[in-house]
């Protein structure tokens, strides 16, 4: 247990001494402000007319109310989170290869399984912090914009849906760590993230999104127009959890048995 705590502490130091936390924080900060801006446009028709094209884009979101706004945040964390969370996973695992520190790391008197778990703990914790940050800032921006339709029931329901979508997106990001380990760097996981994001859109349009793990969080947010959580019934949640477990176990096995050169 002490070795795991030491390994986690080392990973924590490496991660938070890099620029990745700041970069991802700034990127995530844009989401609530963009959503708040769209709500402001929808609330002010005269201002929207002067914006022309932007107002039409804002209308695609729905109406200027809290249910639409919270749904927008849930969709953003479900879709954008695939990139941001995947980027975090790829950096934490891929940097060891890019910086040529993999041999030194694996030579330490610590189990490779502990090293991998420590990396996942740091990655998941930061993804959770980012998710909470986006939600908290989103609520603050919504209050500042004075979005109508506030009620305790709506807010609780919106926060619940957001929390589920964020959790699902984090879980489905574990295979990125495996791809980063196989590709020994950042390029392969970047291509993998883009591929899964594009394929998720195609599969969803084709009507099979509930069977594709990287499309399930967005479907749970109601992005496809279906009721939130309906997609989690049956096989969808099993597929997502299985994908997450495969990503975690495959990464551990790769670090344990692959020839790290």
mmCIF file of N, CA and C in Angstrom, residues 2-17 118 122:
data_model
loop_
_atom_site.group_PDB
_atom_site.id
_atom_site.type_symbol
_atom_site.label_atom_id
_atom_site.label_comp_id
_atom_site.label_asym_id
_atom_site.label_seq_id
_atom_site.Cartn_x
_atom_site.Cartn_y
_atom_site.Cartn_z
ATOM 1 N N UNK A 2 2.005 1.204 0.747
ATOM 2 C CA UNK A 2 2.914 2.339 0.786
ATOM 3 C C UNK A 2 3.545 2.588 -0.583
ATOM 4 N N UNK A 3 3.854 1.474 -1.275
ATOM 5 C CA UNK A 3 4.437 1.608 -2.614
ATOM 6 C C UNK A 3 3.433 2.219 -3.589
ATOM 7 N N UNK A 4 2.169 1.829 -3.447
ATOM 8 C CA UNK A 4 1.141 2.403 -4.321
ATOM 9 C C UNK A 4 0.970 3.890 -4.037
ATOM 10 N N UNK A 5 0.992 4.262 -2.754
ATOM 11 C CA UNK A 5 0.886 5.675 -2.387
ATOM 12 C C UNK A 5 2.078 6.458 -2.922
ATOM 13 N N UNK A 6 3.262 5.867 -2.858
ATOM 14 C CA UNK A 6 4.464 6.525 -3.376
ATOM 15 C C UNK A 6 4.378 6.691 -4.883
ATOM 16 N N UNK A 7 3.948 5.616 -5.556
ATOM 17 C CA UNK A 7 3.812 5.671 -7.010
ATOM 18 C C UNK A 7 2.784 6.717 -7.433
ATOM 19 N N UNK A 8 1.652 6.773 -6.721
ATOM 20 C CA UNK A 8 0.616 7.768 -7.027
ATOM 21 C C UNK A 8 1.132 9.182 -6.798
ATOM 22 N N UNK A 9 1.921 9.359 -5.728
ATOM 23 C CA UNK A 9 2.484 10.672 -5.422
ATOM 24 C C UNK A 9 3.435 11.123 -6.523
ATOM 25 N N UNK A 10 4.239 10.186 -7.025
ATOM 26 C CA UNK A 10 5.176 10.512 -8.109
ATOM 27 C C UNK A 10 4.418 10.906 -9.367
ATOM 28 N N UNK A 11 3.384 10.132 -9.705
ATOM 29 C CA UNK A 11 2.587 10.452 -10.892
ATOM 30 C C UNK A 11 1.884 11.798 -10.729
ATOM 31 N N UNK A 12 1.425 12.066 -9.523
ATOM 32 C CA UNK A 12 0.787 13.345 -9.225
ATOM 33 C C UNK A 12 1.765 14.496 -9.460
ATOM 34 N N UNK A 13 2.989 14.339 -8.970
ATOM 35 C CA UNK A 13 3.999 15.387 -9.130
ATOM 36 C C UNK A 13 4.333 15.603 -10.607
ATOM 37 N N UNK A 14 4.500 14.525 -11.346
ATOM 38 C CA UNK A 14 4.834 14.642 -12.772
ATOM 39 C C UNK A 14 3.723 15.336 -13.537
ATOM 40 N N UNK A 15 2.489 14.957 -13.221
ATOM 41 C CA UNK A 15 1.357 15.518 -13.953
ATOM 42 C C UNK A 15 1.154 17.000 -13.658
ATOM 43 N N UNK A 16 1.179 17.347 -12.383
ATOM 44 C CA UNK A 16 0.867 18.726 -12.010
ATOM 45 C C UNK A 16 2.060 19.675 -12.126
ATOM 46 N N UNK A 17 3.210 19.146 -12.500
ATOM 47 C CA UNK A 17 4.334 20.010 -12.839
ATOM 48 C C UNK A 17 4.423 20.236 -14.349
ATOM 49 N N UNK A 118 -1.600 3.639 -10.589
ATOM 50 C CA UNK A 118 -1.332 4.994 -10.109
ATOM 51 C C UNK A 118 -1.582 6.017 -11.214
ATOM 52 N N UNK A 122 -4.520 9.038 -11.102
ATOM 53 C CA UNK A 122 -4.263 10.468 -11.351
ATOM 54 C C UNK A 122 -5.118 10.965 -12.509
#
